[in-house]
């Protein structure tokens, strides 16, 4: 049994909130740079050039890459041999308050979905936990902007719709989203499970580095096929036309009911942020 | 080659801009997004004073991050414009000539653009740090209670933008992808 103090969790969550908003993960930055090099359409090249330069200015000036510093999604993989000393959830929420205040990040959470208002400190963080073997604790912070979140969709297809139905739904979602989610986008696709689990699968897919494929060759091929198809739409960077509409597609799956084929598409922007630490 | 625009600008001064033109915008810009738009429209409907002069104004849909000491403004990229579609036609009717944001607009906005000679300019979404660099001064002038959504008066210099919908209603979000696909 390993003890981890809640105060330590609070401190690392604060750091992850700030770090994730100032620096893109290397795989996303690399994908953006490759897209810039490969882009042939002049207007698109100009747009990607600004996006690249933006990353540098954010680093140099310690400024958030994007003003939408997101809803704070926190994922915790908790080893079953870990003992957390203190209040786990409070530690995370307090870490978010500290990160968003000390890091000069935008507080973007409406206190009530209909009556609005603002919680003032970007809480609550949206926390997902999983118990895993071992004695370590992995914490991941994903600040998720709403321009792309608003373009995400879920459908309960029927088994007869099959893979063609899945491809059609992903393409419809991407085309309907157009310029809104700040392309080039990253697309997370969940297939299977239940109504609630499929949304989680799509979100989880967005956390996979862009240079990693689905381990199942069938789905790795489907990811590649969707990526090519999306990049043939011509939507382009910022939706102004071009070769680069999508930087990566990741699919996560689960078994599902004999009568069902749930599909969820979680769209993310070219500022797809995440930062992790293992304690 | 980018065209230079000075704001405030009249519809007459904007009539030669074409969808797809790159522009560098300098002058006074007011920030307003969802909640501020709602309140501006309420002011107009009640006959109350709007926090800034709408005549020939440029409105930027942005909610910046808080500025650190010594910074003019925090990260300041555009938000999705479509959410302002229900409010924009009335603002154009009252004299607003430039809207700055990102993403497609609806048919009602396009019609109001054609009727009034306004233009819709696109800033690059996600480029918050880059765009903050173009802001020389920033003052909150109304509705501080809205936090990042408060109305600010910004002085900007050479803000890089793309004409998304010109005063004739040509829309780069429709034309651009087609142009690329034609090759």
XYZ file of C-alpha atoms in Angstrom:
462
model
C 0.000 0.000 0.000
C 1.344 3.409 -0.998
C 0.200 6.652 0.646
C -0.371 9.691 -1.570
C -1.239 12.958 0.153
C -4.232 14.932 -1.133
C -2.086 18.067 -0.924
C 0.298 16.524 -3.478
C -2.622 15.813 -5.812
C -3.811 19.414 -5.496
C -0.348 20.706 -6.360
C 0.111 18.529 -9.458
C -3.400 19.282 -10.765
C -2.605 22.990 -10.525
C 0.616 22.486 -12.503
C -1.094 20.292 -15.122
C -3.835 22.923 -15.680
C -1.225 25.579 -16.398
C 1.148 23.379 -18.399
C -1.576 21.943 -20.641
C -2.846 25.405 -21.560
C 0.584 26.818 -22.409
C 2.167 23.918 -24.306
C 0.643 21.597 -26.876
C 1.512 17.904 -26.542
C 4.515 17.186 -28.808
C 2.535 14.828 -31.051
C -0.078 17.520 -31.783
C 2.551 20.185 -32.428
C 4.405 17.783 -34.749
C 1.180 17.008 -36.639
C 0.484 20.721 -37.091
C 4.021 21.363 -38.373
C 3.781 18.416 -40.818
C 0.438 19.754 -42.052
C 2.014 23.167 -42.634
C 4.838 21.623 -44.663
C 2.434 19.497 -46.717
C -0.198 22.183 -47.354
C -0.346 23.377 -50.952
C -3.314 25.787 -50.931
C -1.959 29.324 -50.296
C -4.716 30.572 -47.972
C -4.505 27.356 -45.940
C -0.733 27.669 -45.666
C -1.135 31.215 -44.376
C -3.635 30.073 -41.721
C -1.446 27.165 -40.570
C 1.541 29.536 -40.462
C -0.365 31.775 -38.014
C -1.354 28.742 -35.913
C 2.294 27.625 -35.762
C 3.530 31.087 -34.851
C 0.817 31.268 -32.197
C 2.334 28.245 -30.438
C 5.704 29.976 -30.313
C 4.257 33.248 -28.953
C 2.351 31.287 -26.291
C 5.611 29.625 -25.204
C 7.694 32.820 -25.301
C 5.146 34.914 -23.415
C 3.841 32.171 -21.101
C 0.361 32.886 -22.429
C -2.471 30.391 -23.022
C -2.386 29.070 -26.615
C -6.134 29.691 -26.911
C -8.383 31.989 -24.863
C -10.845 29.123 -24.364
C -8.914 27.394 -21.612
C -11.753 24.953 -21.483
C -13.842 22.883 -19.186
C -11.304 21.022 -17.057
C -11.662 17.281 -17.634
C -9.599 15.229 -15.190
C -8.928 11.510 -15.608
C -7.524 9.491 -12.731
C -6.257 5.927 -12.976
C -5.996 4.903 -9.380
C -3.876 1.876 -8.489
C -5.776 -0.415 -6.133
C -2.772 -0.431 -3.797
C -2.830 3.360 -3.418
C -4.177 4.984 -0.279
C -5.115 8.632 -0.722
C -4.615 10.549 2.501
C -7.293 13.265 2.593
C -10.184 14.227 0.313
C -9.420 13.143 -3.280
C -12.167 15.069 -5.057
C -11.584 18.257 -3.045
C -7.881 18.067 -3.865
C -8.671 18.033 -7.584
C -11.198 20.871 -7.383
C -8.812 22.972 -5.259
C -6.018 22.245 -7.738
C -8.201 23.537 -10.590
C -9.021 26.722 -8.639
C -5.306 27.315 -8.000
C -4.302 26.510 -11.582
C -6.913 28.728 -13.206
C -6.298 31.614 -10.789
C -2.496 31.569 -10.545
C -2.146 30.637 -14.217
C -4.367 33.530 -15.405
C -6.595 31.079 -17.264
C -10.150 31.927 -18.283
C -12.974 30.870 -16.007
C -15.429 29.386 -18.466
C -17.925 27.420 -16.395
C -21.558 28.548 -16.238
C -22.962 27.822 -12.769
C -26.259 26.559 -14.151
C -26.901 25.269 -17.673
C -30.091 27.305 -18.155
C -29.885 30.146 -15.641
C -26.147 30.601 -16.492
C -23.925 32.757 -14.232
C -20.280 31.790 -13.703
C -18.769 29.680 -10.933
C -15.843 32.115 -10.967
C -13.015 29.616 -10.614
C -13.555 27.120 -13.473
C -14.837 24.435 -11.103
C -16.251 21.931 -11.096
C -13.661 19.859 -12.901
C -15.328 16.936 -14.657
C -13.683 13.907 -13.077
C -13.550 10.322 -14.355
C -11.885 7.643 -12.254
C -10.797 4.110 -12.988
C -9.388 1.575 -10.533
C -6.389 -0.256 -12.015
C -3.858 -2.794 -10.666
C -0.690 -1.464 -9.047
C 0.355 1.244 -6.623
C 0.587 4.334 -8.793
C -1.808 7.158 -9.573
C -1.977 8.584 -13.104
C -3.606 11.996 -13.450
C -4.455 13.544 -16.817
C -5.833 17.037 -17.320
C -7.638 17.776 -20.580
C -8.858 21.378 -20.986
C -11.671 21.067 -23.554
C -12.822 24.082 -25.540
C -16.502 24.398 -26.377
C -16.254 25.516 -30.019
C -15.428 21.929 -30.890
C -17.367 20.290 -28.037
C -20.547 21.897 -29.430
C -19.966 20.101 -32.748
C -19.862 16.628 -31.146
C -22.711 14.159 -31.666
C -24.030 10.780 -30.569
C -26.318 8.337 -32.368
C -27.814 4.946 -31.608
C -27.463 3.128 -34.943
C -28.862 -0.348 -35.539
C -26.591 -3.356 -36.198
C -27.715 -3.387 -39.837
C -26.213 0.069 -40.371
C -22.785 -1.547 -39.912
C -19.470 0.080 -40.710
C -20.974 2.123 -43.564
C -23.418 3.706 -41.128
C -20.572 4.554 -38.771
C -18.511 6.168 -41.560
C -21.555 8.117 -42.764
C -22.290 9.448 -39.268
C -18.679 10.540 -38.703
C -18.581 12.299 -42.089
C -21.959 14.005 -41.524
C -20.739 15.250 -38.157
C -17.488 16.629 -39.560
C -19.175 18.299 -42.553
C -21.912 19.803 -40.388
C -19.198 21.121 -38.027
C -17.355 22.774 -40.933
C -15.385 25.784 -39.776
C -16.813 25.958 -36.231
C -14.492 23.585 -34.341
C -11.295 25.375 -35.499
C -9.965 22.889 -38.055
C -7.616 21.148 -38.545
C -9.547 19.020 -36.095
C -8.842 15.858 -34.138
C -11.714 13.354 -34.185
C -12.430 10.901 -31.366
C -14.881 8.136 -32.267
C -16.534 5.788 -29.785
C -18.265 2.658 -31.087
C -20.196 0.156 -28.964
C -20.968 -0.099 -25.249
C -24.095 1.688 -24.065
C -25.503 5.225 -24.441
C -23.278 6.579 -21.648
C -20.175 4.491 -22.310
C -19.953 5.358 -26.000
C -19.591 9.084 -25.216
C -16.791 8.240 -22.835
C -15.081 6.098 -25.509
C -15.077 9.050 -27.923
C -13.585 11.312 -25.263
C -10.991 8.698 -24.331
C -10.024 8.384 -28.011
C -9.022 12.069 -27.988
C -6.475 11.349 -25.267
C -4.508 8.911 -27.428
C -1.373 10.480 -28.973
C -1.889 11.195 -32.693
C 1.030 8.980 -33.668
C -0.516 5.890 -32.034
C -2.994 3.727 -33.937
C -5.737 1.485 -32.574
C -3.986 -1.839 -31.716
C -6.635 -3.778 -33.682
C -5.599 -3.621 -37.393
C -9.272 -3.515 -38.455
C -9.852 -0.296 -36.526
C -6.405 1.124 -37.355
C -7.397 0.798 -41.020
C -10.772 2.425 -40.363
C -9.025 5.338 -38.630
C -6.805 5.812 -41.681
C -9.756 5.575 -44.067
C -11.727 8.196 -42.121
C -8.713 10.524 -41.921
C -8.261 10.402 -45.706
C -11.982 10.875 -46.322
C -12.190 13.896 -43.984
C -9.151 15.465 -45.647
C -10.857 15.146 -49.024
C -13.742 17.427 -47.971
C -11.693 20.544 -48.700
C -12.940 22.274 -45.501
C -9.329 23.115 -44.707
C -7.661 25.098 -41.900
C -10.159 27.472 -40.237
C -12.737 26.180 -42.749
C -11.390 28.497 -45.458
C -10.455 25.688 -47.860
C -7.413 23.459 -48.094
C -5.837 20.058 -47.806
C -5.658 19.873 -44.005
C -9.030 19.416 -42.327
C -8.054 16.724 -39.811
C -4.838 15.915 -37.940
C -5.931 12.512 -36.672
C -8.806 10.098 -36.083
C -8.821 7.766 -33.090
C -11.402 5.026 -32.570
C -12.143 3.287 -29.268
C -14.560 0.383 -29.085
C -16.385 -1.899 -26.640
C -18.663 -4.896 -27.029
C -22.321 -3.875 -27.253
C -25.872 -5.258 -27.067
C -26.968 -7.594 -29.890
C -29.629 -5.046 -30.873
C -27.434 -1.929 -30.795
C -24.647 0.014 -32.473
C -24.000 3.204 -30.480
C -21.632 5.728 -32.091
C -20.266 8.952 -30.599
C -18.061 11.544 -32.269
C -16.165 13.937 -30.029
C -14.628 16.720 -32.102
C -11.524 18.571 -30.926
C -9.692 21.566 -32.382
C -6.078 21.975 -33.524
C -5.345 23.062 -29.953
C -5.996 19.571 -28.569
C -4.477 19.813 -25.117
C -3.617 17.241 -22.479
C -1.006 16.766 -19.797
C -0.356 13.779 -17.522
C 1.699 12.773 -14.518
C 2.219 9.481 -12.715
C 2.597 9.600 -8.920
C -0.776 41.089 -50.115
C -2.993 42.305 -47.278
C -5.289 45.331 -47.494
C -5.216 47.790 -44.609
C -8.444 48.793 -42.894
C -8.851 51.595 -40.363
C -11.780 51.385 -37.938
C -14.308 52.784 -37.293
C -15.181 52.344 -40.963
C -18.246 53.260 -43.007
C -19.976 50.805 -45.338
C -18.703 52.962 -48.218
C -15.105 52.387 -47.098
C -15.666 48.612 -46.936
C -17.501 48.087 -50.222
C -14.438 47.052 -52.239
C -13.451 44.211 -49.905
C -13.968 40.771 -51.438
C -14.506 37.445 -49.690
C -11.085 35.813 -49.292
C -9.111 39.076 -49.091
C -6.494 39.167 -46.356
C -6.733 42.360 -44.317
C -4.789 44.068 -41.542
C -7.170 45.936 -39.280
C -6.181 48.868 -37.048
C -8.169 51.160 -34.761
C -10.912 50.825 -32.167
C -12.691 47.502 -31.739
C -15.350 46.613 -29.132
C -15.556 43.146 -27.623
C -18.903 41.457 -27.151
C -20.034 37.856 -27.117
C -23.178 35.939 -26.063
C -24.314 37.683 -22.880
C -23.164 41.169 -23.975
C -25.070 40.793 -27.256
C -28.169 39.830 -25.332
C -27.840 42.929 -23.175
C -27.100 45.254 -26.116
C -30.262 44.047 -27.835
C -32.239 44.574 -24.610
C -30.848 48.138 -24.398
C -31.941 48.849 -27.973
C -35.400 47.381 -27.414
C -35.908 49.403 -24.229
C -34.557 52.563 -25.852
C -31.641 52.663 -23.382
C -28.096 53.748 -24.183
C -25.768 51.075 -25.626
C -22.280 51.117 -23.950
C -20.552 52.192 -27.180
C -21.497 53.960 -30.391
C -22.744 51.313 -32.809
C -22.447 53.659 -35.807
C -19.613 52.345 -38.045
C -18.385 50.143 -35.190
C -16.250 46.997 -35.309
C -17.314 44.248 -32.889
C -14.988 41.371 -31.972
C -16.493 38.165 -30.570
C -13.903 37.381 -27.911
C -13.634 36.487 -24.250
C -9.942 36.861 -23.386
C -8.020 35.148 -20.600
C -7.143 37.471 -17.667
C -4.073 39.624 -18.289
C -1.013 39.234 -16.076
C 0.668 42.288 -14.633
C 2.420 44.112 -17.462
C 0.277 42.504 -20.154
C -2.262 44.513 -22.176
C -4.617 41.560 -22.552
C -4.523 37.796 -22.142
C -4.959 35.270 -24.922
C -7.607 36.756 -27.246
C -8.756 34.624 -30.181
C -12.254 34.628 -31.700
C -15.212 32.606 -30.488
C -17.780 30.882 -32.753
C -19.851 33.614 -34.438
C -22.947 31.523 -35.130
C -24.137 32.028 -31.558
C -24.432 35.756 -32.269
C -26.547 35.237 -35.422
C -29.819 35.913 -33.596
C -28.577 39.341 -32.451
C -26.378 40.619 -35.299
C -29.004 41.815 -37.823
C -30.390 44.367 -35.337
C -26.882 45.625 -34.535
C -26.144 46.108 -38.251
C -29.438 47.932 -38.623
C -28.194 50.274 -35.870
C -24.940 51.011 -37.668
C -22.480 48.195 -36.873
C -20.337 47.682 -40.001
C -17.692 45.092 -39.034
C -18.108 41.792 -37.202
C -15.020 39.757 -36.289
C -15.271 36.111 -35.252
C -14.916 32.620 -36.662
C -17.199 30.191 -38.461
C -20.270 30.352 -40.678
C -23.156 32.816 -40.349
C -26.828 32.136 -41.116
C -29.005 33.446 -43.942
C -30.492 36.279 -41.845
C -27.017 37.642 -41.086
C -26.027 37.451 -44.770
C -29.178 39.276 -45.771
C -28.529 42.041 -43.212
C -24.934 42.293 -44.466
C -26.202 42.827 -48.030
C -28.842 45.316 -46.891
C -26.486 47.446 -44.807
C -23.112 47.007 -46.556
C -21.463 45.543 -43.462
C -18.695 42.894 -43.649
C -17.891 39.811 -41.599
C -14.196 39.174 -40.988
C -12.704 35.920 -39.770
C -9.890 35.765 -37.246
C -7.958 32.510 -36.903
C -9.567 30.379 -34.213
C -7.155 29.088 -31.599
C -4.536 31.750 -32.329
C -5.202 33.534 -29.029
C -1.618 34.441 -28.154
C -0.892 35.661 -31.711
C -3.963 37.920 -31.759
C -3.239 39.287 -28.267
C 0.013 40.587 -29.718
C -2.002 42.935 -31.990
C -3.788 44.622 -29.068
C -2.201 47.921 -27.943
C -4.708 48.835 -25.227
C -7.724 47.310 -23.522
C -10.293 48.882 -21.181
C -13.454 47.320 -19.771
C -16.211 49.839 -20.540
C -19.358 47.974 -19.480
C -20.841 45.018 -17.654
C -17.824 44.001 -15.625
C -20.098 41.440 -13.904
C -19.883 39.348 -17.088
C -16.232 38.534 -16.362
C -14.478 37.478 -19.570
C -17.655 38.440 -21.440
C -17.542 42.103 -20.300
C -17.482 44.745 -23.052
C -13.989 46.119 -23.698
C -12.703 48.864 -25.917
C -9.568 47.625 -27.659
C -7.051 49.519 -29.725
C -5.606 47.077 -32.239
C -2.847 47.349 -34.781
C -2.459 45.216 -37.897
C -4.798 42.487 -36.744
C -4.596 39.795 -39.484
C -8.089 38.850 -40.694
C -9.746 37.296 -43.716
C -12.882 38.705 -45.344
C -15.361 35.892 -44.697
C -18.558 37.531 -46.000
C -18.247 40.650 -48.132
C -20.912 43.345 -48.512
C -22.344 41.554 -51.559
C -22.918 38.424 -49.463
C -20.134 36.283 -50.964
C -19.114 33.726 -48.338
C -15.568 32.340 -48.154
C -16.764 29.393 -46.047
C -18.673 28.279 -49.156
C -16.260 29.492 -51.828
C -12.932 28.518 -50.160
C -13.377 24.726 -49.939
C -14.769 24.691 -53.529
C -11.787 26.697 -54.788
C -9.420 24.199 -53.180
C -11.264 21.154 -54.550
C -11.231 22.608 -58.071
C -7.443 22.699 -57.772
